[in-house]
Short mmCIF file of C-alpha atoms in Angstrom, two decimals:
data_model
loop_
_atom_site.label_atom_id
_atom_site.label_comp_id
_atom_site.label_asym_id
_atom_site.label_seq_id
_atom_site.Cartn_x
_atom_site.Cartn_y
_atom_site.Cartn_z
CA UNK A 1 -1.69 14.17 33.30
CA UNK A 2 -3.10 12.14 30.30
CA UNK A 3 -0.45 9.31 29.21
CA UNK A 4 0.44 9.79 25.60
CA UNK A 5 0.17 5.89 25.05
CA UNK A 6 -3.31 5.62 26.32
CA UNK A 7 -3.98 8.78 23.93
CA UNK A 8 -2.51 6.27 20.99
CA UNK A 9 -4.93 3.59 22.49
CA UNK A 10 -8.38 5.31 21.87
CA UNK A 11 -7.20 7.39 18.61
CA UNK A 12 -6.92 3.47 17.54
CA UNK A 13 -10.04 2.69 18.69
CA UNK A 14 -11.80 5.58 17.23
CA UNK A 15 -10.09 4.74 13.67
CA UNK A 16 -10.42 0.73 13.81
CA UNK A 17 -13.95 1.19 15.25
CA UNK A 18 -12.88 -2.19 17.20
CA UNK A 19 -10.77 -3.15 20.09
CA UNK A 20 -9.65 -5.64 17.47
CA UNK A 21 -9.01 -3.59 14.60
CA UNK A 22 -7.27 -1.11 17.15
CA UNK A 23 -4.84 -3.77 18.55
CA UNK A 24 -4.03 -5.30 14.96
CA UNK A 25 -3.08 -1.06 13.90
CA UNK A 26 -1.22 -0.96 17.33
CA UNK A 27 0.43 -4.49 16.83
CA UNK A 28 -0.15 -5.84 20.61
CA UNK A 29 -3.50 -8.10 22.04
CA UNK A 30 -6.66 -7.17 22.26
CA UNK A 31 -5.77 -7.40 26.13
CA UNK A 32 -3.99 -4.71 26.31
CA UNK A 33 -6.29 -2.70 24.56
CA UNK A 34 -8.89 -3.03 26.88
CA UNK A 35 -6.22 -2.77 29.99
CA UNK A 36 -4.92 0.75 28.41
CA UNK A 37 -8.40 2.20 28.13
CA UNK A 38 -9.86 1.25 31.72
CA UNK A 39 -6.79 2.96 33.17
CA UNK A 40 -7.28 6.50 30.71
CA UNK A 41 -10.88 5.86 31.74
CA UNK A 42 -9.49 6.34 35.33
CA UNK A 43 -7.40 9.11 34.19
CA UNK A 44 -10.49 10.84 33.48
CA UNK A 45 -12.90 10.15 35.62
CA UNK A 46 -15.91 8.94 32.73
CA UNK A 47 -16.56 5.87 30.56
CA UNK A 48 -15.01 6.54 27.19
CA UNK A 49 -16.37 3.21 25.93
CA UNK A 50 -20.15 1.53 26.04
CA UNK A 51 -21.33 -1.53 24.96
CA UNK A 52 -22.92 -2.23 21.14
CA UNK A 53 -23.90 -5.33 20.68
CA UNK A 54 -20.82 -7.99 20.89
CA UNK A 55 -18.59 -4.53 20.79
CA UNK A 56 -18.18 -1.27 21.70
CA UNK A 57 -18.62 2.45 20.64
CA UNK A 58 -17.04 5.67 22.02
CA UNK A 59 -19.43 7.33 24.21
CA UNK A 60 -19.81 11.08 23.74
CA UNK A 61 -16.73 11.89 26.35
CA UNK A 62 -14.94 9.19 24.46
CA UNK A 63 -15.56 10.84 21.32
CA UNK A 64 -14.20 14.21 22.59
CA UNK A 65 -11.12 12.67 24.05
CA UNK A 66 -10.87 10.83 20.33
CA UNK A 67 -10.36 13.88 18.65
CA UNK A 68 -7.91 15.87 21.22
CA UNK A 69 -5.88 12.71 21.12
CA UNK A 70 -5.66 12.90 17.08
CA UNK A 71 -4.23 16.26 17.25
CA UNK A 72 -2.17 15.81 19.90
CA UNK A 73 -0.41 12.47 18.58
CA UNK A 74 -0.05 14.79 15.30
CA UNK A 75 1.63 17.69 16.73
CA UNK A 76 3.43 14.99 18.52
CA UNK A 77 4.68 13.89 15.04
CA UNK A 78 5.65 17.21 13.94
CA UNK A 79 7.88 17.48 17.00
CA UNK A 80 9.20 14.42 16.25
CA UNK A 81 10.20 15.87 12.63
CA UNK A 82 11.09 18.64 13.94
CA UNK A 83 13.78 17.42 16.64
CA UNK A 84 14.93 15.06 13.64
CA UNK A 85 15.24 17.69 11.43
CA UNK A 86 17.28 20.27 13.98
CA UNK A 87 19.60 16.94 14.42
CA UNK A 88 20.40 16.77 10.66
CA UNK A 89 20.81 13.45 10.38
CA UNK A 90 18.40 10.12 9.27
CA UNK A 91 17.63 8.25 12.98
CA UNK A 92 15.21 5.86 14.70
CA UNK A 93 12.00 3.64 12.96
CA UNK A 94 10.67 3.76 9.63
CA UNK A 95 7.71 1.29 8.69
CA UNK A 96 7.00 1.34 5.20
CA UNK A 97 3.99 -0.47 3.44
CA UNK A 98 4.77 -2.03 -0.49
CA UNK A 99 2.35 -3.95 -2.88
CA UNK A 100 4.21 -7.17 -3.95
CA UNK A 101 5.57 -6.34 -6.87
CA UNK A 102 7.37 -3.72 -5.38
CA UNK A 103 8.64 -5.66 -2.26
CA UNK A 104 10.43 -7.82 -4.91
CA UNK A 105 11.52 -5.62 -7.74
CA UNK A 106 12.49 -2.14 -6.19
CA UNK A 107 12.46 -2.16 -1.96
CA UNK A 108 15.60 -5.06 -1.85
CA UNK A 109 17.79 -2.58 -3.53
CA UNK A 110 16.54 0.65 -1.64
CA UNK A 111 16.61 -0.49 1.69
CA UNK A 112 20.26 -2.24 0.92
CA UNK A 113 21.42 1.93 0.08
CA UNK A 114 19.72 3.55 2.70
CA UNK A 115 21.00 0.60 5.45
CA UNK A 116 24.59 1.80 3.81
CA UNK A 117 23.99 4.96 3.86
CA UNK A 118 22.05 5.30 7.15
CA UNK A 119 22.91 2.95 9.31
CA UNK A 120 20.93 4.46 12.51
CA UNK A 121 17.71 4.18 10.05
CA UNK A 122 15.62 0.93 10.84
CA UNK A 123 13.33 -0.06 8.14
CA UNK A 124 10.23 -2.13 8.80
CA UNK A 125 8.45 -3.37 5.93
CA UNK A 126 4.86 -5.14 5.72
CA UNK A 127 3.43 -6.22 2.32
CA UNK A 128 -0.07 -4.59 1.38
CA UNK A 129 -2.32 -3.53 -1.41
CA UNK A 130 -1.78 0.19 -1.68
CA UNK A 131 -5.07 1.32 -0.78
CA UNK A 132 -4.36 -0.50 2.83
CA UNK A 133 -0.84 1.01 3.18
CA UNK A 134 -2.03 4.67 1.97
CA UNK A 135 -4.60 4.41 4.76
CA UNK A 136 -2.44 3.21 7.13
CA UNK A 137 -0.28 5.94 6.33
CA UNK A 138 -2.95 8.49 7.53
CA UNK A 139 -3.75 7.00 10.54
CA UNK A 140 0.10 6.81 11.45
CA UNK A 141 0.62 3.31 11.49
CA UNK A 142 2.92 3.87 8.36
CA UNK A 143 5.89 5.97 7.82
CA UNK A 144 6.02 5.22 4.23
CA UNK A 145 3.79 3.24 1.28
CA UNK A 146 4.78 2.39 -2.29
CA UNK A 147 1.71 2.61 -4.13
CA UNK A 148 0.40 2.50 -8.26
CA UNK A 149 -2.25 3.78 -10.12
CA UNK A 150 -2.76 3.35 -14.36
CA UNK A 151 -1.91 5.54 -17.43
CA UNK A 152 -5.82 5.50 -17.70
CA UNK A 153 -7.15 5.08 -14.12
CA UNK A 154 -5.71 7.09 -11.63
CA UNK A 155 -5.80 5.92 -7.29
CA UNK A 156 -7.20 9.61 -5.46
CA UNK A 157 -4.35 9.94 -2.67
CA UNK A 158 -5.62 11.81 0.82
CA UNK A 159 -5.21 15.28 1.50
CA UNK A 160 -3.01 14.68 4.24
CA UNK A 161 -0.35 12.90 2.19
CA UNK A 162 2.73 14.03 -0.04
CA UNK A 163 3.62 11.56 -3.30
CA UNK A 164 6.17 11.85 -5.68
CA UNK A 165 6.61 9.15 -8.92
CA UNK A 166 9.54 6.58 -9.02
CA UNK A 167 8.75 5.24 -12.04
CA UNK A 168 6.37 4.42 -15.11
CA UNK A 169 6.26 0.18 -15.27
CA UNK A 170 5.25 -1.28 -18.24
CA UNK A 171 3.12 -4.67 -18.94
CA UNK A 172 2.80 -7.08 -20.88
CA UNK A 173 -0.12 -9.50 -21.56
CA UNK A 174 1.21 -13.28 -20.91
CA UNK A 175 0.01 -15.88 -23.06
CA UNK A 176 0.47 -19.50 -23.53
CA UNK A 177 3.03 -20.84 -25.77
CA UNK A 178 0.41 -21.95 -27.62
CA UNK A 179 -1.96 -19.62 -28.02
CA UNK A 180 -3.10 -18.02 -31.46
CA UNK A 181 -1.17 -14.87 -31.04
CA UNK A 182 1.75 -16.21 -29.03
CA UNK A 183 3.86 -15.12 -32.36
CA UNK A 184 2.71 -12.18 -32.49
CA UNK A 185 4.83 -8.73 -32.05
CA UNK A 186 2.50 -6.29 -30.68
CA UNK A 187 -0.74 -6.75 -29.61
CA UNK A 188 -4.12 -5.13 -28.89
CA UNK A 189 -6.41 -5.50 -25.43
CA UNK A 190 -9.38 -6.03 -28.09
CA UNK A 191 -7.66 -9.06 -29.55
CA UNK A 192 -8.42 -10.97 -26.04
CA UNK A 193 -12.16 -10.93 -26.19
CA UNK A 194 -12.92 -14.54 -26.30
CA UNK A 195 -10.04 -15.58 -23.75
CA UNK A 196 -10.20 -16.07 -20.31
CA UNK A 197 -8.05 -14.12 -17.56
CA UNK A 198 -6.65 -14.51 -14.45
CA UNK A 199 -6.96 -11.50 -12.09
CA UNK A 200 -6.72 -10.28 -8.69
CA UNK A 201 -8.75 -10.12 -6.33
CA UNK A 202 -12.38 -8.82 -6.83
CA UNK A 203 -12.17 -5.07 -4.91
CA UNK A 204 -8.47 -4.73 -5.71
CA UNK A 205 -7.89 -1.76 -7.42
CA UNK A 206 -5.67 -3.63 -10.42
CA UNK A 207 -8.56 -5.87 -10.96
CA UNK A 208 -10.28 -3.28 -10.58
CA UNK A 209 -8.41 -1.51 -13.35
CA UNK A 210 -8.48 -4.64 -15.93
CA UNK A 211 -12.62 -4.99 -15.65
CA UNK A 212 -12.24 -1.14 -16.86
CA UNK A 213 -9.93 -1.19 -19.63
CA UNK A 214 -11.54 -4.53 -20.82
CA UNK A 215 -14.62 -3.12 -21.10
CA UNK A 216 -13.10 0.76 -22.37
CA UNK A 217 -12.00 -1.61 -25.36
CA UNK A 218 -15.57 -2.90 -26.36
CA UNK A 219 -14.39 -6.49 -24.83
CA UNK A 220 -16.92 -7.41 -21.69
CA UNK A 221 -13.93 -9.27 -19.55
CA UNK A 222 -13.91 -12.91 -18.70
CA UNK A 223 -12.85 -13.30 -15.24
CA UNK A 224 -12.10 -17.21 -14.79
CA UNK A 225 -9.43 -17.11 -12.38
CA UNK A 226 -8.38 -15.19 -9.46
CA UNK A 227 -4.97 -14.88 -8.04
CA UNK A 228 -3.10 -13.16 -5.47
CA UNK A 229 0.50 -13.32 -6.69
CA UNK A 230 2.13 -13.10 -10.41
CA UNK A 231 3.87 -16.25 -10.11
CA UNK A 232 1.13 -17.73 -9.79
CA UNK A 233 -0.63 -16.13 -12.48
CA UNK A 234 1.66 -17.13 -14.81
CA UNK A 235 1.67 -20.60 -13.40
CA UNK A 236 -2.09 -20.54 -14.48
CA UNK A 237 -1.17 -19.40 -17.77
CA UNK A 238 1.37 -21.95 -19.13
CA UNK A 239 -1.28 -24.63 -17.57
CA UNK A 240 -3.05 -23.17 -20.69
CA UNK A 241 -6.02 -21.54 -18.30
CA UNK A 242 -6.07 -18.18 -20.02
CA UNK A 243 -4.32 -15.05 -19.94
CA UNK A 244 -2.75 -11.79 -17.45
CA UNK A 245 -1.44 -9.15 -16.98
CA UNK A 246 2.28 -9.39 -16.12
CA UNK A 247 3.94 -6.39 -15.18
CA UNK A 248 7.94 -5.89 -15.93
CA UNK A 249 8.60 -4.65 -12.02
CA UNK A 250 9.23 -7.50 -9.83
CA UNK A 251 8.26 -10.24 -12.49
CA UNK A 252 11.45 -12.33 -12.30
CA UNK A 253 11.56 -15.85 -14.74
CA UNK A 254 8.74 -16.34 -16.92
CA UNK A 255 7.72 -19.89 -17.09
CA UNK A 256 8.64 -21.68 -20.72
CA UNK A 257 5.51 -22.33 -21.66
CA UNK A 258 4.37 -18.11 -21.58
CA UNK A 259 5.02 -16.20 -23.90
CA UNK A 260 4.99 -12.30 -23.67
CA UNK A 261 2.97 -9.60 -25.74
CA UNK A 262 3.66 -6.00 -25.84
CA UNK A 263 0.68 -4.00 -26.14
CA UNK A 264 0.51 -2.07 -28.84
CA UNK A 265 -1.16 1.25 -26.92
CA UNK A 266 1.81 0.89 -24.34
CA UNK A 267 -0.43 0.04 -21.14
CA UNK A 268 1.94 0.84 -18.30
CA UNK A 269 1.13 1.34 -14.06
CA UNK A 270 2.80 4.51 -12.03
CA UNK A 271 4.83 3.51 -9.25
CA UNK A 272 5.33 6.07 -6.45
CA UNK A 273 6.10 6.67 -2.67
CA UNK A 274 3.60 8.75 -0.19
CA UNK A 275 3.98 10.18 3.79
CA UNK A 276 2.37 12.23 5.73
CA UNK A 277 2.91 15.96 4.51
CA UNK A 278 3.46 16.44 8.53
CA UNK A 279 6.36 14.37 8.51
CA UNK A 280 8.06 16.12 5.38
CA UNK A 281 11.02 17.57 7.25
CA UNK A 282 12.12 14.25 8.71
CA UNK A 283 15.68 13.14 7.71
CA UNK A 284 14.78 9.91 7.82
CA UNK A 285 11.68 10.10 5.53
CA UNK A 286 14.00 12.03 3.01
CA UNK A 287 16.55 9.20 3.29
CA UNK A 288 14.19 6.41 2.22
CA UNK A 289 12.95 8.41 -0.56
CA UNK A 290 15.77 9.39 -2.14
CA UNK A 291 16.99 5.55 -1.67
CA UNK A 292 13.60 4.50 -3.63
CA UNK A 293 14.28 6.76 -6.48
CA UNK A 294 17.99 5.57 -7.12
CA UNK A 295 16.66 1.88 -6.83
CA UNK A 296 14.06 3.57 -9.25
CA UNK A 297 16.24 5.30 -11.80
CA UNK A 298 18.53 1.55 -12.01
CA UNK A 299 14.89 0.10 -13.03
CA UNK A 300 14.91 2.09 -15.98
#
């Protein structure tokens, strides 16, 4: 009898491509990794792994194994949702993956309602860019990811997931109290060609997102600065440093010295929750989503 655990093991392994990546996805030590897979290869009788280098690959058994064990742990899933579904009531784990923006400004709220309302429900949350958490959803490692896209650039979402919208954010661009157009009431993208900016990181889909629109408005962007968090963004921008982007969800005090613009073709992000479509009938899942869009509907 193959052990379901050991199945978990190399599906991790074939995802990750790394006994690394596969414990980091399975949260325990590269250790036991390695112990988990010498006993399935055991179990079966073959070498499922082979030497590459400073790693390893799936040899061709391991490769076949890989892909029983990803539809077993799915049907697995179902029955899960299905046994939590015939209960009728919201029980057991749910990890959930937000960007930061929406780990301050929307999941304090939501997870406050659905410990109140569900108190058999136990949310774990782990802060990620949405492209990491909407991956993570697909391989299983997530429940549950809050994730954005633009009015004018939207993020593809897998095949295997189900999304529904919490809410439209809008931005503003943050400027020093003394720049030019700090007094200004509404304001264009175009207006900002000779400033500098602070952005995210280089890859991230909002930075990648401002280099677009920049450049959509004739304006070839100048990247000076790059920052992880808005705080510190707008840290950068009282300094005097340049300007950002500072979205309204999550955003908190704004510095003295800042000074926000509206912009005048209402530049806004779309904030919304995906899952696996497999886990659709779960209780639970339902729970945390309907939590989200009350937290949602107080934002607006």
């Amino acid at each position: 009898m193959l052990n379901l655990e050991r199945l978990r093991t190399l599906d991790a392994l074939a995802r990750h491509g790394s006994v690394s990546g596969a414990a980091d996805g399975l949260h325990v030590t590269t250790s036991a990794v390695s112990q988990q897979m010498a006993k399935l290869e055991r179990e079966v009788g073959q070498p499922l792994l082979a030497r590459n280098g400073r790693g390893v690959r799936l040899t061709d058994a391991g490769r076949l194994l890989a892909d029983h064990a990803a539809r077993i742990i799915s049907q697995v899933e179902l029955a899960q949702a299905d046994v939590e579904a015939q209960r009728g009531c919201a029980v057991g784990e749910l990890r959930i993956g937000a960007f930061p923006t929406a780990m301050r400004g929307l999941l304090p709220q939501a997870l406050s309602a659905l410990r109140a309302g569900h108190p058999d429900v136990r949310a774990r949350v782990r802060e990620q860019e949405p492209e990491e958490s909407m991956a993570a959803v697909v391989r299983g490692d997530l429940d549950l990811a809050l994730a954005i896209d633009w009015h004018n650039k939207r993020m593809p979402v897998p095949a295997e997931l189900t999304r529904t919208h919490l809410l439209d954010d809008s931005v503003d661009i943050a400027v020093p109290a003394g720049h030019p157009l700090a007094d200004k009431s509404r304001i264009s993208l175009a207006d900002f060609a000779d400033d500098d900016w602070i952005s995210w990181n280089e890859g991230q889909f909002c930075h990648e997102w401002l280099v677009f629109t920049l450049r959509g408005t004739g304006v070839e962007p100048r990247i000076a600065h790059i920052a992880e968090e808005h705080h510190t963004q707008l840290a950068f921008v009282e300094a005097g440093l340049g300007v950002c982007v500072a979205p309204k969800l999550g955003r908190g005090p704004v510095p003295p010295g800042v000074r926000l613009l509206p912009v005048c073709d209402a530049v806004r992000r779309h904030v919304y929750v995906v899952w696996r479509a497999d886990a659709d009938r779960r209780p639970s899942i339902r729970a945390a989503v309907d939590a989200l869009r009350q937290a949602a509907d107080g934002l607006r």
